[in-house]
PDB file of C-alpha atoms in Angstrom:
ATOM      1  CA  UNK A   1      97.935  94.627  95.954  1.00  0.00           C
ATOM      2  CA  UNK A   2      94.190  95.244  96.652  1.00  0.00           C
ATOM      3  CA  UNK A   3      93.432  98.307  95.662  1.00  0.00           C
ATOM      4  CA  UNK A   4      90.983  98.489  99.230  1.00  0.00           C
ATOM      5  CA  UNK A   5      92.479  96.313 102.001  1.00  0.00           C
ATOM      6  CA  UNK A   6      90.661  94.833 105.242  1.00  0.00           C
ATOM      7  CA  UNK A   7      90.912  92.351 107.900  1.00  0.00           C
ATOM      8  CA  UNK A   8      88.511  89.724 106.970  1.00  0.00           C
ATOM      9  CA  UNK A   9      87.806  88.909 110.729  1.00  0.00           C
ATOM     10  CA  UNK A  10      85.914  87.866 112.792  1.00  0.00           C
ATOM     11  CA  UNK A  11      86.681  90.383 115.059  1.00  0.00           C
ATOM     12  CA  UNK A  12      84.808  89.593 118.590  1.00  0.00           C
ATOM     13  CA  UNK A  13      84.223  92.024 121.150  1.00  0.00           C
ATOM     14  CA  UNK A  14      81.973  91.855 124.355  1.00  0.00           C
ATOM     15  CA  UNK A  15      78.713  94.234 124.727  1.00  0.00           C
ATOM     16  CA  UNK A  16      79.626  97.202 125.487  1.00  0.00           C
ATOM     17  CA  UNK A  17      82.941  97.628 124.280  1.00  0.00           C
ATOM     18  CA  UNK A  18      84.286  99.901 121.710  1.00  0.00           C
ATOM     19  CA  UNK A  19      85.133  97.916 118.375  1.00  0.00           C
ATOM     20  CA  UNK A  20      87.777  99.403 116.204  1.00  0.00           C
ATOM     21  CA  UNK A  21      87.870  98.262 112.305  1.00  0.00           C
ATOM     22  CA  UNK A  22      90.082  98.951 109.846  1.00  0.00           C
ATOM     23  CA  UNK A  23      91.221  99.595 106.392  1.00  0.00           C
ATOM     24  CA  UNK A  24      93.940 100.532 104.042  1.00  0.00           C
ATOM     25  CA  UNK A  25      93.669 102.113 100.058  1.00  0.00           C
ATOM     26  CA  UNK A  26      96.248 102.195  97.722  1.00  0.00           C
ATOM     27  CA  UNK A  27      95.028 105.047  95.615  1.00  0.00           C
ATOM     28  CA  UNK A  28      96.467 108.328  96.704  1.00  0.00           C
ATOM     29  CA  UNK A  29      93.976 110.452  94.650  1.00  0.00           C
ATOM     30  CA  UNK A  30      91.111 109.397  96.167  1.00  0.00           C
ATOM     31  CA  UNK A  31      89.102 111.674  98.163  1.00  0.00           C
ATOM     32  CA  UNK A  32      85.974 110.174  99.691  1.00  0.00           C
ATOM     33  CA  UNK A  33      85.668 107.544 101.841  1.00  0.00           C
ATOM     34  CA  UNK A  34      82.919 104.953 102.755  1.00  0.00           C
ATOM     35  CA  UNK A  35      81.977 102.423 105.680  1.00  0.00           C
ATOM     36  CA  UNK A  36      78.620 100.232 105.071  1.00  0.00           C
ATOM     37  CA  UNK A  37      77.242  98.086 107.005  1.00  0.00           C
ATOM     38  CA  UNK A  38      75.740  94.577 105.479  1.00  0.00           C
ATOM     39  CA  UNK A  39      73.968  92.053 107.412  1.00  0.00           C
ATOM     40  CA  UNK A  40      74.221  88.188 105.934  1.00  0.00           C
ATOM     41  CA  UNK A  41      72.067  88.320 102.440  1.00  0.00           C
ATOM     42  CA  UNK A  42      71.241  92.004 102.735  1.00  0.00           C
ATOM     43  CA  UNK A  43      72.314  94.830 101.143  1.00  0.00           C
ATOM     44  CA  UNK A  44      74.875  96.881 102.566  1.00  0.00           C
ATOM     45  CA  UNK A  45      73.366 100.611 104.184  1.00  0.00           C
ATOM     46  CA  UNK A  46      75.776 103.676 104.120  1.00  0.00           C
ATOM     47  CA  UNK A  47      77.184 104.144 108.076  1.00  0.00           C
ATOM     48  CA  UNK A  48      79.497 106.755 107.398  1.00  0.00           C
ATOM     49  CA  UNK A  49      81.268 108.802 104.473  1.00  0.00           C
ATOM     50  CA  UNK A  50      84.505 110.693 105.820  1.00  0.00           C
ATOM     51  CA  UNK A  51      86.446 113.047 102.934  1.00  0.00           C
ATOM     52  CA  UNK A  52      88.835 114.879 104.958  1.00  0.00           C
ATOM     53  CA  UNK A  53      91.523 113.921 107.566  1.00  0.00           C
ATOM     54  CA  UNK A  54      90.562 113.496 110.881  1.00  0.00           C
ATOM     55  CA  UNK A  55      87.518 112.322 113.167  1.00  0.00           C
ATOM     56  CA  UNK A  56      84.058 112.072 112.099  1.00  0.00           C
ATOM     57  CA  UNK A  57      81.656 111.185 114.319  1.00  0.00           C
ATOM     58  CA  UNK A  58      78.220 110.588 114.555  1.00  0.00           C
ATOM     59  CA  UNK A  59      76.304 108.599 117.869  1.00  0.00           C
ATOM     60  CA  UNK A  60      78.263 105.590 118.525  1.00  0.00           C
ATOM     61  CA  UNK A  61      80.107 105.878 115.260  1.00  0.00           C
ATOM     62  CA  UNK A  62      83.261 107.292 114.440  1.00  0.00           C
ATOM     63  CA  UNK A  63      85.586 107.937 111.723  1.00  0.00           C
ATOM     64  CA  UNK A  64      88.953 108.561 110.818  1.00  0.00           C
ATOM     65  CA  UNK A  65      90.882 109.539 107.647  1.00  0.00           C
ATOM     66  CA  UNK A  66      94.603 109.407 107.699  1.00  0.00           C
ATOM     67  CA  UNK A  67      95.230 110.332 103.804  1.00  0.00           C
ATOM     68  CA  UNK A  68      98.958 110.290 104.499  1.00  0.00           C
ATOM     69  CA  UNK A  69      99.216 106.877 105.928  1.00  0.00           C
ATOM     70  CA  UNK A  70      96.337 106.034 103.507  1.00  0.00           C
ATOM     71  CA  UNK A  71      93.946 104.159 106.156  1.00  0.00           C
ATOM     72  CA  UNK A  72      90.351 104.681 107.216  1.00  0.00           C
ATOM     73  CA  UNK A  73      88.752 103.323 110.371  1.00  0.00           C
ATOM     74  CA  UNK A  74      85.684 103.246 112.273  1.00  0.00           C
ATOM     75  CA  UNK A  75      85.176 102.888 116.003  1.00  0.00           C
ATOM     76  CA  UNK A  76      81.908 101.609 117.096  1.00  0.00           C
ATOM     77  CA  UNK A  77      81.555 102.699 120.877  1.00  0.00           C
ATOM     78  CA  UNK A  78      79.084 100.730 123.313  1.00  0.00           C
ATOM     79  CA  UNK A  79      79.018  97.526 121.070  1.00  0.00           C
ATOM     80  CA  UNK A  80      75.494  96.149 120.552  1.00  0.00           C
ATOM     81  CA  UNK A  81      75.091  92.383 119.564  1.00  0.00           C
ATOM     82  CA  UNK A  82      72.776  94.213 116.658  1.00  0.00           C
ATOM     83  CA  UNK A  83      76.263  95.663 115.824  1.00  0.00           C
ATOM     84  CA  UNK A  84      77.544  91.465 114.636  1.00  0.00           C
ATOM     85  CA  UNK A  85      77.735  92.327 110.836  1.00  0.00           C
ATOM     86  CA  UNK A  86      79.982  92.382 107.939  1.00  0.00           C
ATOM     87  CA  UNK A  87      81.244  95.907 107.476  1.00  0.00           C
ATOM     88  CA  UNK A  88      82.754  97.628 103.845  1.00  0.00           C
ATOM     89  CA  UNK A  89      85.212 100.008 103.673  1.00  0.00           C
ATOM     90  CA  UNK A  90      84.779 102.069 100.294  1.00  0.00           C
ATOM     91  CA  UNK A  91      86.750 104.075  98.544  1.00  0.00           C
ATOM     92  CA  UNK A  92      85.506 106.334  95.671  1.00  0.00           C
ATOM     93  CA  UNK A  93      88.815 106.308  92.961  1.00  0.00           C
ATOM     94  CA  UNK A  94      88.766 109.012  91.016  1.00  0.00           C
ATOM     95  CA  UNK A  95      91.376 108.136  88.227  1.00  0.00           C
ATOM     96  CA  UNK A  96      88.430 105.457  87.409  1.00  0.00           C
ATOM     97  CA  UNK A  97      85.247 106.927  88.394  1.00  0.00           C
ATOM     98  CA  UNK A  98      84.724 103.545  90.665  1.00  0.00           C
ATOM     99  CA  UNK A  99      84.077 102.643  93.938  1.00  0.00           C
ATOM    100  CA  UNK A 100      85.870 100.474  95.249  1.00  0.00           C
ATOM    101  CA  UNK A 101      85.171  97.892  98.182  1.00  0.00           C
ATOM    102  CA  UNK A 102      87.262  96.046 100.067  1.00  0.00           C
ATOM    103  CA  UNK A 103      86.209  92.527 101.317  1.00  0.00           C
ATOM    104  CA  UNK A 104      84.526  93.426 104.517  1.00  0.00           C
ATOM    105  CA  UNK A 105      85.608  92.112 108.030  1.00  0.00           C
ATOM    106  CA  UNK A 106      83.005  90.836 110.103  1.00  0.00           C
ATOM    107  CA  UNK A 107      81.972  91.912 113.394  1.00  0.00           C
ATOM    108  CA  UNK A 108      81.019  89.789 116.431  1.00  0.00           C
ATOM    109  CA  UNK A 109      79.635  91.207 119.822  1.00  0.00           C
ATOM    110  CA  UNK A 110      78.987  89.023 122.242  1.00  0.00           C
ATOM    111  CA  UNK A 111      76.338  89.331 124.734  1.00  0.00           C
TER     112      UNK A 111
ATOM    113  CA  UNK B   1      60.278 106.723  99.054  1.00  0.00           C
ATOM    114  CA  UNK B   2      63.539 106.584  97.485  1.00  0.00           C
ATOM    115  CA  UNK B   3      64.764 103.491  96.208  1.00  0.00           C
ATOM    116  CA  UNK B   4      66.930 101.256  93.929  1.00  0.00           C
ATOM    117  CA  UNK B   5      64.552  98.060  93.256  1.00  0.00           C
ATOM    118  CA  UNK B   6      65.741  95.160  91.296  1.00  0.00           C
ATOM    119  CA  UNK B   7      64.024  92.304  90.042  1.00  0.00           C
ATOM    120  CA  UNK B   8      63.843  89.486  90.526  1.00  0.00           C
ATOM    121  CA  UNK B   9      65.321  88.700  93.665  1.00  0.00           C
ATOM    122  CA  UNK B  10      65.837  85.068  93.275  1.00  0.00           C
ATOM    123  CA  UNK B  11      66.253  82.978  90.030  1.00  0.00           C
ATOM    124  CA  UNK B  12      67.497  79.603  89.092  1.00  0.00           C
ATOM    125  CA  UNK B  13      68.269  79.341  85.874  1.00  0.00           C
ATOM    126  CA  UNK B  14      69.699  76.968  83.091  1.00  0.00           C
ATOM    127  CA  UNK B  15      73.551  76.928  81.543  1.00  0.00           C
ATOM    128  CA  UNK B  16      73.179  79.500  78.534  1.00  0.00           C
ATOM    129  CA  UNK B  17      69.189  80.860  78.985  1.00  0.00           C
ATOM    130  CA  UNK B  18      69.592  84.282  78.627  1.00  0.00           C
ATOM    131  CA  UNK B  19      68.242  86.585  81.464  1.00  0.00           C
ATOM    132  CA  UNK B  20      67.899  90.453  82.562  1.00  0.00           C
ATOM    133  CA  UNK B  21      68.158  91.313  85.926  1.00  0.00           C
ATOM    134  CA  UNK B  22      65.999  94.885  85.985  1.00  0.00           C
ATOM    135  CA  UNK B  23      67.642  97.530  87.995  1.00  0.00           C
ATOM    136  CA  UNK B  24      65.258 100.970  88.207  1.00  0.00           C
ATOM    137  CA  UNK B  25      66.057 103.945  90.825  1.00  0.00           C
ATOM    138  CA  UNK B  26      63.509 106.942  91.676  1.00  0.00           C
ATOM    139  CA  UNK B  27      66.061 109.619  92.481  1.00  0.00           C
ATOM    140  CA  UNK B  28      67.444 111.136  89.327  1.00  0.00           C
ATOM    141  CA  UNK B  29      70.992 109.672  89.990  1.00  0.00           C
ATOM    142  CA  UNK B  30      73.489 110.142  86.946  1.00  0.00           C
ATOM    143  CA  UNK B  31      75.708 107.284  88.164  1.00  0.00           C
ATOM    144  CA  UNK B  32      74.437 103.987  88.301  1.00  0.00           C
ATOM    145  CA  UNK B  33      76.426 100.407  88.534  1.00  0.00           C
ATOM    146  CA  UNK B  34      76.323  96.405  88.935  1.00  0.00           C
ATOM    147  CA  UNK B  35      78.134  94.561  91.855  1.00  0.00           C
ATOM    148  CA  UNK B  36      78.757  90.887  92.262  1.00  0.00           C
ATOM    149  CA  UNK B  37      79.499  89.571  95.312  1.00  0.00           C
ATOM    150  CA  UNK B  38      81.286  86.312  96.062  1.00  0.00           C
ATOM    151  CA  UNK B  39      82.246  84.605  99.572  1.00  0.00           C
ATOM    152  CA  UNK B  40      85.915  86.096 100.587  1.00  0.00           C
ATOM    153  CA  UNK B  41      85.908  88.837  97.196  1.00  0.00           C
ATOM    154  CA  UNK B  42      83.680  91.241  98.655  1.00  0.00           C
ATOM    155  CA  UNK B  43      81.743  93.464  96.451  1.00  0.00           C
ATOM    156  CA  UNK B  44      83.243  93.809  92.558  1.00  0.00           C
ATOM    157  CA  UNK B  45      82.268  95.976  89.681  1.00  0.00           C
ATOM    158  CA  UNK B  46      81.067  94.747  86.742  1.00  0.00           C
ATOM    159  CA  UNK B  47      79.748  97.557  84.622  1.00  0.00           C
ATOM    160  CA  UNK B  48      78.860 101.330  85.317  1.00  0.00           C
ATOM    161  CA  UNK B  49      77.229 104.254  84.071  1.00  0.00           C
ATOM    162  CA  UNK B  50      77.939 107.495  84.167  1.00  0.00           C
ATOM    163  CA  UNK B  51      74.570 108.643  82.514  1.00  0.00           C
ATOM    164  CA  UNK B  52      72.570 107.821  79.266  1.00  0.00           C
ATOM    165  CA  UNK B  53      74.287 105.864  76.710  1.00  0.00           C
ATOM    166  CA  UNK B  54      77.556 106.069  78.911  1.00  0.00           C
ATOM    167  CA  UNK B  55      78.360 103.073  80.476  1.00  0.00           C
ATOM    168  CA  UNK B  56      81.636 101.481  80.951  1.00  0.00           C
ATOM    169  CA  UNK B  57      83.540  98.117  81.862  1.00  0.00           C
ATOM    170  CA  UNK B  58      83.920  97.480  85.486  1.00  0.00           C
ATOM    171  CA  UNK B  59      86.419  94.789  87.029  1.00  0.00           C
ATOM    172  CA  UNK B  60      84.500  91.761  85.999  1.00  0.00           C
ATOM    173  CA  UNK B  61      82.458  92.522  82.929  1.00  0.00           C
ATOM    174  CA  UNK B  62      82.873  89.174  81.138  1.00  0.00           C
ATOM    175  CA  UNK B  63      79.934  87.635  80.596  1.00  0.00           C
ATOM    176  CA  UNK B  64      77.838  90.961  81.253  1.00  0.00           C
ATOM    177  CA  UNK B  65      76.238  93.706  79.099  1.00  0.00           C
ATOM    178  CA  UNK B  66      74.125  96.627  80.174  1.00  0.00           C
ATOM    179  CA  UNK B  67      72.325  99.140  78.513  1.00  0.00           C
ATOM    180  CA  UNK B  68      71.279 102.555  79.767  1.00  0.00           C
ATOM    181  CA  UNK B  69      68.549 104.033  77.605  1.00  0.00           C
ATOM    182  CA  UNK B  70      66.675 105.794  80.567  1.00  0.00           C
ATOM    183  CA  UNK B  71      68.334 107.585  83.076  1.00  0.00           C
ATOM    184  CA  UNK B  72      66.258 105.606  85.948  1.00  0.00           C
ATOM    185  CA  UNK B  73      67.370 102.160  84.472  1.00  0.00           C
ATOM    186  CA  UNK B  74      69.995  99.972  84.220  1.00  0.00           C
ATOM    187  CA  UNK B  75      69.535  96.839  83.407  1.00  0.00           C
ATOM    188  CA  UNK B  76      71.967  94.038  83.927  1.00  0.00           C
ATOM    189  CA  UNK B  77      71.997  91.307  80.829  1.00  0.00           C
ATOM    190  CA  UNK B  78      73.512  87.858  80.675  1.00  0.00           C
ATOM    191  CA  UNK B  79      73.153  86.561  77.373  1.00  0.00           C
ATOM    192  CA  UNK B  80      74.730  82.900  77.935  1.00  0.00           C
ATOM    193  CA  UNK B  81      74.671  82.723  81.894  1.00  0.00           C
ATOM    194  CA  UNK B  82      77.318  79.937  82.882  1.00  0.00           C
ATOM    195  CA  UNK B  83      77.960  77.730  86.780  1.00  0.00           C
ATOM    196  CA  UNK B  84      80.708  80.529  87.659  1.00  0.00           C
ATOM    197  CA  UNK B  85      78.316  83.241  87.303  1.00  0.00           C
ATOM    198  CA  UNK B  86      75.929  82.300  90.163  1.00  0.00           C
ATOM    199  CA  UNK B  87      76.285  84.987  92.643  1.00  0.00           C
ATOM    200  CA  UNK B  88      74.500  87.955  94.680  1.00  0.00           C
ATOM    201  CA  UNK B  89      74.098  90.558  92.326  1.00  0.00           C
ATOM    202  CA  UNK B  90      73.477  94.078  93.770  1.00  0.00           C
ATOM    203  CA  UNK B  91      72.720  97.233  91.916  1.00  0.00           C
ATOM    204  CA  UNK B  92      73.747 100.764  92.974  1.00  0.00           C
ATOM    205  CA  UNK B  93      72.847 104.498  92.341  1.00  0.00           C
ATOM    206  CA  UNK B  94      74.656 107.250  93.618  1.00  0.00           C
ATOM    207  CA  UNK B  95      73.970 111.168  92.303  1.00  0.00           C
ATOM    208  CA  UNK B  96      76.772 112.121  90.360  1.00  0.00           C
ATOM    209  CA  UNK B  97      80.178 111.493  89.595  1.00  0.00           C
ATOM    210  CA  UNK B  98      82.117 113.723  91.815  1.00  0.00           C
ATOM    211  CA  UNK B  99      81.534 110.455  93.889  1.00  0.00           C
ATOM    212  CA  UNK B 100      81.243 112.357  96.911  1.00  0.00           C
ATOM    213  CA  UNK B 101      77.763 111.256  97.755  1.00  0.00           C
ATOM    214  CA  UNK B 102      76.709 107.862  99.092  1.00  0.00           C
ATOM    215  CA  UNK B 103      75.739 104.931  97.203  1.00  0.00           C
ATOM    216  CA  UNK B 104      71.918 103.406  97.541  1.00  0.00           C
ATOM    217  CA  UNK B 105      71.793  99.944  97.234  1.00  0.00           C
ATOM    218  CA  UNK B 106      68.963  98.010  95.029  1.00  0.00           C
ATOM    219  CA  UNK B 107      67.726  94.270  97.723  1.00  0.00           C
ATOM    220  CA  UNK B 108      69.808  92.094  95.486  1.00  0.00           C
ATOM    221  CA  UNK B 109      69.343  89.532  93.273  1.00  0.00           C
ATOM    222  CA  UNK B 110      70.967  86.001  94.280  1.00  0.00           C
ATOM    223  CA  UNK B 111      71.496  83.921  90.821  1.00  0.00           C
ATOM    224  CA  UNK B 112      71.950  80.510  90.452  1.00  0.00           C
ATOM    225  CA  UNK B 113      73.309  79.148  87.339  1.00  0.00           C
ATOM    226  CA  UNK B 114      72.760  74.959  86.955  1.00  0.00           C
TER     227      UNK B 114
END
């Protein structure tokens, strides 16, 4: 088992819809959770970083930590074609001191 | 502006020519590491660093050494680079091991091994 698990995709939504990605971790000590963004050949850039159960949100972006079911998503509301990217779920393992990525599941919007 | 810059961002090199890929951040991170990343594996550790002189094995170290004698750098070594080794290399820098705080990502460095 993965240690960071996610749908490789493609996911394809139309503009303007709400995307919804996901992503499952099999460490129950870890604490902090990641979601990058990476466009092809770039590096990936921090979207959001979510530590405690619940919704985080922030514009379009939001968040959620379910440490009991061990899954993280991210909802991307109003989908922009600038949204079509590969996004990384990440989760920091503390029995390790790693961070840990899954394999990334890439986005498509469609204009 | 802070950064994580590596160097060089392309290279093509030869089975067993030993290269450095430089790795230098500007924001007095303790934490430092080396990703690969290959088509369908996503990103994958190879080495880290927890500070000067601390460094440790990742999930793919073979082939790989580092050395951490600064605090801002962290270079990545491959002393007898082979075919399976060509890959996009990132380096990352985060500030400090509670690993609650976001990690900055270096451009990347896409090696080819022939």
């Amino acid at each position: 088992q993965k240690e960071v698990e996610q749908n490789s995709g493609p996911l394809s939504v139309p503009e303007g819809a709400i995307a919804s990605l996901n992503c499952t971790y099999s460490d129950r000590g870890s604490q902090s959770f990641f979601w990058y963004r990476q466009y092809s050949g770039k590096s990936p850039e921090l979207i959001m970083s979510i530590y405690s159960n619940g919704d985080k949100e922030d514009g379009r972006f939001t968040a959620q930590l379910n440490k009991a079911s061990q899954y993280v998503s991210l909802l991307i509301r109003d989908s922009q074609p600038s949204d079509s990217a590969t996004y990384l779920c990440a989760a920091w393992m503390d029995s390790s001191y790693k961070l840990i990525f899954g394999s990334g599941t890439r986005l498509l919007v469609r204009p | 502006e802070a950064q994580v810059t590596q160097n060089p961002r392309y290279l093509i090199t030869v089975t067993g020519k030993k290269l450095t890929v430089t790795c230098s951040q500007n924001m007095n991170h303790e934490y430092m590491s080396w990703y690969r990343q290959d088509p369908g594996l996503g990103l994958r550790q190879i080495y880290y660093s927890m500070n000067v002189e601390v460094t440790d094995k990742g999930d793919v170290p073979e082939g790989y050494k580092v050395s951490r004698k600064e605090k801002r750098n962290f270079p990545l070594i491959l002393e007898s680079p082979s075919p399976n080794q060509t890959s996009l290399y990132f380096c990352a820098s985060s500030m400090g091991l509670d690993g609650g705080t976001e990690a900055f990502f270096g451009q990347g460095t896409r090696l080819t091994v022939v």
